[in-house]
Amino acid sequence: MRRIVLFGYRGTGKTAIGTVLARRLGVPFLDTDALIEQQSGRTIPEIFRKDDEERFRTLEREAIAGLPARDIVIGTGGGVVMDPKNMEHLRAQSTCVLLTAEIATIRRRLARAPRPPLTSLPADQEIAEVIARRRHNYAAAADFCVDTSRTTNEEAAGRILGLLEHGTIPAPVREAAAKWFAATPLPAPEREQLQSLLTGPGHDPRTRFLGVAGWPCGHSRSPLLFNRLFEKYQLDCHYTRFEDPSISAIMETARSIDAKGLSVTIPFKQDVMACLDEIDDAARQIGAINTVVFAYGEAYGCNTDWLGIKKPLAGHKGARAVLLGAGGVAAAAAYALMDLGMEVTILNRTPEKARALAERSGCRWGAWDDFDRTNPDLVVNATPVGMQPDTKSPLRDDQLKKEMTVFDLVYTPPVTPLITAARKAGCATIIGTEVFIHQAREQFRLFFGIDVPDTVIREILA
Ligand code: NAP
């Protein structure tokens, strides 16, 4: 058995249901709040009153880091999901169940056992606001979700036991999904592994599936990266390729096997938006999605490409930047550069497209030939010029000045003709692989709430 960890807002029944569940499984129950009280020799209201929430969170982090790795049911405090370190400890070798309940139910339960307030808001408002703030973190924490609004503790524990034994994917659906994957270009060893996890004799119903959605996506390094991260963080998950010309068919299969998430690549970054229930603000402004998280029976789309572009540029706030290209990745780049307070000029082969993106993003724009009038500190290439097998650079060598930083978003080859020329000219350079590393890190955090150091990702990809 893996550890069973119960997450959820206060009043969703973690302690009461966890106690019943542990009894029925014949294992101990451990409540992290009780553990903090025992270890600190103070009650939680006392810690909040005499110190503050920050002190409580420190004690909580210490208690969670010391939790045993054995058969046990663990009930957690409502706010543990906000800390990536907590998530790393709690998710290891565990099946994680998110308990939810309606606001009125939570209010009624809390009135019976008052806890220290988290805000100065009236009770109902506080519950709604804190749950909304933590919504995506709770989603990241969940392997399974159980609504406890209308259940007794015995019933809720029974539901969890059912999920642990049977999972959420009925056998005929597993068979149908296995057939669907068999008809895709998934390489034979990957296909066999997936078939065995879906329908093999010893398959674990708790295994969660994720994957990259694209056509084609055989080149994607995400399966290697994510599966290695699952091993490292001891997550019972498998990452595969959803390779099909129809994004609707991919989304249907992903929903049918209760997938935890998808990385979305060409040519679906725009089309997938029509298949989602919720889209985050940045992705809506960029007009593209590269990450889908499934939770609460819904699909939530976001864009981590812009964060992957922004991260390596953190030291360039306020720079004068030229962005070459006005396509999909240029939109994410424009959003990232504007977010860093840069003065951005978009130059494109087709100036009208530069104009459209510039107007949407609050940038200046021009034609390709305007480069020599811009005198930038930073140049970002968001065109495919220099991508294998092309050997050209988007700029002439004499346009590169040693004071410039040159960021080429093209990553095949890792060192492009533009990067080679920029290094020769004495420029600082950033290669396109950096975007993949940082956007994948953000994706992993969205899927599981865990923050992977980029050194770990670099090691895996090396
Ligand atoms: P896209 O939507 O097709 O846009 C391509 C852009 O490049 C357009 O603005 C296009 O100009 C311009 N362009 C194409 N060929 C050109 C040429 N020969 N000379 C000058 N401009 C040219 O493509 P995308 O999705 O934005 O991807 C662009 C490149 O970014 C890809 O090739 C890939 O290497 C890279 N990329 C990197 C990452 C990463 O993680 N590092 C992620 C995504 C993409 P027009 O408007 O005139 O057609």
PDB file of C-alpha atoms in Angstrom, residues 149-285:
ATOM      1  CA  SER A 149     -21.029  17.757   1.198  1.00  0.00           C
ATOM      2  CA  ARG A 150     -23.703  15.084   1.400  1.00  0.00           C
ATOM      3  CA  THR A 151     -21.888  12.053   2.765  1.00  0.00           C
ATOM      4  CA  THR A 152     -21.450  10.606   6.212  1.00  0.00           C
ATOM      5  CA  ASN A 153     -17.850   9.965   7.230  1.00  0.00           C
ATOM      6  CA  GLU A 154     -18.380   6.227   6.661  1.00  0.00           C
ATOM      7  CA  GLU A 155     -19.762   6.864   3.170  1.00  0.00           C
ATOM      8  CA  ALA A 156     -16.908   9.190   2.220  1.00  0.00           C
ATOM      9  CA  ALA A 157     -14.330   6.678   3.517  1.00  0.00           C
ATOM     10  CA  GLY A 158     -16.141   3.975   1.506  1.00  0.00           C
ATOM     11  CA  ARG A 159     -15.865   6.082  -1.639  1.00  0.00           C
ATOM     12  CA  ILE A 160     -12.163   6.584  -1.098  1.00  0.00           C
ATOM     13  CA  LEU A 161     -11.666   2.855  -0.569  1.00  0.00           C
ATOM     14  CA  GLY A 162     -13.529   2.263  -3.851  1.00  0.00           C
ATOM     15  CA  LEU A 163     -11.218   4.698  -5.641  1.00  0.00           C
ATOM     16  CA  LEU A 164      -8.125   3.069  -4.156  1.00  0.00           C
ATOM     17  CA  GLU A 165      -9.314  -0.348  -5.299  1.00  0.00           C
ATOM     18  CA  HIS A 166     -10.823   0.449  -8.717  1.00  0.00           C
ATOM     19  CA  GLY A 167      -9.583   3.938  -9.702  1.00  0.00           C
ATOM     20  CA  THR A 168     -11.814   6.069 -11.924  1.00  0.00           C
ATOM     21  CA  ILE A 169     -11.437   4.392 -15.328  1.00  0.00           C
ATOM     22  CA  PRO A 170     -13.921   1.573 -16.049  1.00  0.00           C
ATOM     23  CA  ALA A 171     -12.429  -1.533 -17.732  1.00  0.00           C
ATOM     24  CA  PRO A 172     -14.195  -1.037 -21.139  1.00  0.00           C
ATOM     25  CA  VAL A 173     -12.883   2.563 -21.235  1.00  0.00           C
ATOM     26  CA  ARG A 174      -9.345   1.310 -20.569  1.00  0.00           C
ATOM     27  CA  GLU A 175      -9.731  -1.167 -23.433  1.00  0.00           C
ATOM     28  CA  ALA A 176     -11.044   1.546 -25.786  1.00  0.00           C
ATOM     29  CA  ALA A 177      -8.200   3.905 -24.858  1.00  0.00           C
ATOM     30  CA  ALA A 178      -5.613   1.161 -25.362  1.00  0.00           C
ATOM     31  CA  LYS A 179      -7.045   0.618 -28.875  1.00  0.00           C
ATOM     32  CA  TRP A 180      -6.943   4.358 -29.588  1.00  0.00           C
ATOM     33  CA  PHE A 181      -3.272   4.591 -28.576  1.00  0.00           C
ATOM     34  CA  ALA A 182      -2.466   1.452 -30.617  1.00  0.00           C
ATOM     35  CA  ALA A 183      -3.643   3.291 -33.743  1.00  0.00           C
ATOM     36  CA  THR A 184      -1.313   6.265 -33.091  1.00  0.00           C
ATOM     37  CA  PRO A 185       2.377   6.438 -34.097  1.00  0.00           C
ATOM     38  CA  LEU A 186       3.532   5.715 -30.510  1.00  0.00           C
ATOM     39  CA  PRO A 187       6.885   3.836 -30.765  1.00  0.00           C
ATOM     40  CA  ALA A 188       6.536   0.097 -29.965  1.00  0.00           C
ATOM     41  CA  PRO A 189       8.290   0.044 -26.536  1.00  0.00           C
ATOM     42  CA  GLU A 190       6.284   3.083 -25.347  1.00  0.00           C
ATOM     43  CA  ARG A 191       3.067   1.544 -26.695  1.00  0.00           C
ATOM     44  CA  GLU A 192       3.687  -1.768 -24.928  1.00  0.00           C
ATOM     45  CA  GLN A 193       4.438  -0.030 -21.647  1.00  0.00           C
ATOM     46  CA  LEU A 194       1.272   2.075 -21.916  1.00  0.00           C
ATOM     47  CA  GLN A 195      -0.885  -0.950 -22.861  1.00  0.00           C
ATOM     48  CA  SER A 196       0.410  -2.802 -19.833  1.00  0.00           C
ATOM     49  CA  LEU A 197      -0.332   0.152 -17.507  1.00  0.00           C
ATOM     50  CA  LEU A 198      -3.821   0.547 -18.967  1.00  0.00           C
ATOM     51  CA  THR A 199      -4.981  -3.049 -19.336  1.00  0.00           C
ATOM     52  CA  GLY A 200      -2.125  -5.376 -18.314  1.00  0.00           C
ATOM     53  CA  PRO A 201      -2.915  -8.118 -15.763  1.00  0.00           C
ATOM     54  CA  GLY A 202      -1.173  -6.374 -12.863  1.00  0.00           C
ATOM     55  CA  HIS A 203      -2.129  -2.786 -13.732  1.00  0.00           C
ATOM     56  CA  ASP A 204      -2.547  -0.377 -10.819  1.00  0.00           C
ATOM     57  CA  PRO A 205      -5.924   1.422 -11.000  1.00  0.00           C
ATOM     58  CA  ARG A 206      -4.365   4.380  -9.186  1.00  0.00           C
ATOM     59  CA  THR A 207      -1.781   5.189 -11.866  1.00  0.00           C
ATOM     60  CA  ARG A 208      -2.465   8.626 -13.356  1.00  0.00           C
ATOM     61  CA  PHE A 209      -1.763   9.431 -17.013  1.00  0.00           C
ATOM     62  CA  LEU A 210      -0.346  12.564 -18.591  1.00  0.00           C
ATOM     63  CA  GLY A 211       1.133  13.271 -21.995  1.00  0.00           C
ATOM     64  CA  VAL A 212       2.097  15.571 -24.800  1.00  0.00           C
ATOM     65  CA  ALA A 213      -0.641  16.386 -27.314  1.00  0.00           C
ATOM     66  CA  GLY A 214       0.654  17.118 -30.809  1.00  0.00           C
ATOM     67  CA  TRP A 215       0.731  16.131 -34.469  1.00  0.00           C
ATOM     68  CA  PRO A 216       3.454  15.147 -34.816  1.00  0.00           C
ATOM     69  CA  CYS A 217       5.055  14.916 -31.373  1.00  0.00           C
ATOM     70  CA  GLY A 218       7.491  12.012 -31.810  1.00  0.00           C
ATOM     71  CA  HIS A 219      10.318  14.526 -31.393  1.00  0.00           C
ATOM     72  CA  SER A 220       9.143  15.743 -27.968  1.00  0.00           C
ATOM     73  CA  ARG A 221      11.521  15.283 -25.054  1.00  0.00           C
ATOM     74  CA  SER A 222       8.711  15.740 -22.535  1.00  0.00           C
ATOM     75  CA  PRO A 223       8.002  11.975 -22.087  1.00  0.00           C
ATOM     76  CA  LEU A 224      11.642  11.334 -21.140  1.00  0.00           C
ATOM     77  CA  LEU A 225      11.738  14.335 -18.805  1.00  0.00           C
ATOM     78  CA  PHE A 226       8.408  13.797 -17.037  1.00  0.00           C
ATOM     79  CA  ASN A 227       8.793  10.027 -16.590  1.00  0.00           C
ATOM     80  CA  ARG A 228      12.218  10.562 -15.036  1.00  0.00           C
ATOM     81  CA  LEU A 229      10.734  13.205 -12.731  1.00  0.00           C
ATOM     82  CA  PHE A 230       7.977  10.768 -11.700  1.00  0.00           C
ATOM     83  CA  GLU A 231      10.693   8.312 -10.656  1.00  0.00           C
ATOM     84  CA  LYS A 232      12.617  10.981  -8.783  1.00  0.00           C
ATOM     85  CA  TYR A 233       9.579  12.298  -6.888  1.00  0.00           C
ATOM     86  CA  GLN A 234       8.060   8.801  -6.490  1.00  0.00           C
ATOM     87  CA  LEU A 235       4.772   9.627  -8.215  1.00  0.00           C
ATOM     88  CA  ASP A 236       2.542   6.853  -9.510  1.00  0.00           C
ATOM     89  CA  CYS A 237       2.120   8.515 -12.924  1.00  0.00           C
ATOM     90  CA  HIS A 238       2.951   7.791 -16.534  1.00  0.00           C
ATOM     91  CA  TYR A 239       3.585  10.331 -19.293  1.00  0.00           C
ATOM     92  CA  THR A 240       2.918   9.359 -22.907  1.00  0.00           C
ATOM     93  CA  ARG A 241       2.276  10.837 -26.378  1.00  0.00           C
ATOM     94  CA  PHE A 242      -1.222  11.711 -27.559  1.00  0.00           C
ATOM     95  CA  GLU A 243      -0.317  11.904 -31.246  1.00  0.00           C
ATOM     96  CA  ASP A 244      -3.342  12.383 -33.492  1.00  0.00           C
ATOM     97  CA  PRO A 245      -4.437  14.915 -36.139  1.00  0.00           C
ATOM     98  CA  SER A 246      -7.562  15.811 -34.118  1.00  0.00           C
ATOM     99  CA  ILE A 247      -7.296  17.737 -30.850  1.00  0.00           C
ATOM    100  CA  SER A 248     -10.940  16.862 -30.074  1.00  0.00           C
ATOM    101  CA  ALA A 249     -10.078  13.144 -30.297  1.00  0.00           C
ATOM    102  CA  ILE A 250      -7.050  13.699 -28.049  1.00  0.00           C
ATOM    103  CA  MET A 251      -9.091  15.605 -25.470  1.00  0.00           C
ATOM    104  CA  GLU A 252     -11.809  12.945 -25.547  1.00  0.00           C
ATOM    105  CA  THR A 253      -9.289  10.167 -24.895  1.00  0.00           C
ATOM    106  CA  ALA A 254      -7.524  12.213 -22.208  1.00  0.00           C
ATOM    107  CA  ARG A 255     -10.810  12.860 -20.394  1.00  0.00           C
ATOM    108  CA  SER A 256     -11.882   9.223 -20.746  1.00  0.00           C
ATOM    109  CA  ILE A 257      -8.760   7.968 -18.934  1.00  0.00           C
ATOM    110  CA  ASP A 258      -9.064  10.731 -16.352  1.00  0.00           C
ATOM    111  CA  ALA A 259      -5.706  12.184 -17.456  1.00  0.00           C
ATOM    112  CA  LYS A 260      -4.069  14.519 -14.966  1.00  0.00           C
ATOM    113  CA  GLY A 261      -2.648  16.861 -17.559  1.00  0.00           C
ATOM    114  CA  LEU A 262      -1.384  17.522 -21.047  1.00  0.00           C
ATOM    115  CA  SER A 263       1.481  19.476 -22.533  1.00  0.00           C
ATOM    116  CA  VAL A 264       0.185  20.925 -25.796  1.00  0.00           C
ATOM    117  CA  THR A 265       2.418  21.482 -28.794  1.00  0.00           C
ATOM    118  CA  ILE A 266       2.139  22.173 -32.555  1.00  0.00           C
ATOM    119  CA  PRO A 267      -0.354  22.490 -34.175  1.00  0.00           C
ATOM    120  CA  PHE A 268      -2.886  22.590 -31.313  1.00  0.00           C
ATOM    121  CA  LYS A 269      -1.856  25.564 -29.158  1.00  0.00           C
ATOM    122  CA  GLN A 270      -4.717  27.703 -30.487  1.00  0.00           C
ATOM    123  CA  ASP A 271      -7.272  25.010 -31.390  1.00  0.00           C
ATOM    124  CA  VAL A 272      -7.232  23.431 -27.925  1.00  0.00           C
ATOM    125  CA  MET A 273      -8.788  26.605 -26.489  1.00  0.00           C
ATOM    126  CA  ALA A 274     -12.191  25.558 -27.850  1.00  0.00           C
ATOM    127  CA  CYS A 275     -12.004  22.321 -25.806  1.00  0.00           C
ATOM    128  CA  LEU A 276     -11.406  23.947 -22.388  1.00  0.00           C
ATOM    129  CA  ASP A 277     -13.652  24.958 -19.495  1.00  0.00           C
ATOM    130  CA  GLU A 278     -11.328  27.621 -18.076  1.00  0.00           C
ATOM    131  CA  ILE A 279      -8.388  29.602 -19.507  1.00  0.00           C
ATOM    132  CA  ASP A 280      -5.961  31.675 -17.479  1.00  0.00           C
ATOM    133  CA  ASP A 281      -5.576  35.385 -18.225  1.00  0.00           C
ATOM    134  CA  ALA A 282      -2.035  35.272 -19.624  1.00  0.00           C
ATOM    135  CA  ALA A 283      -2.901  32.415 -22.006  1.00  0.00           C
ATOM    136  CA  ARG A 284      -5.991  34.283 -23.190  1.00  0.00           C
ATOM    137  CA  GLN A 285      -3.956  37.405 -23.927  1.00  0.00           C
TER     138      GLN A 285
END
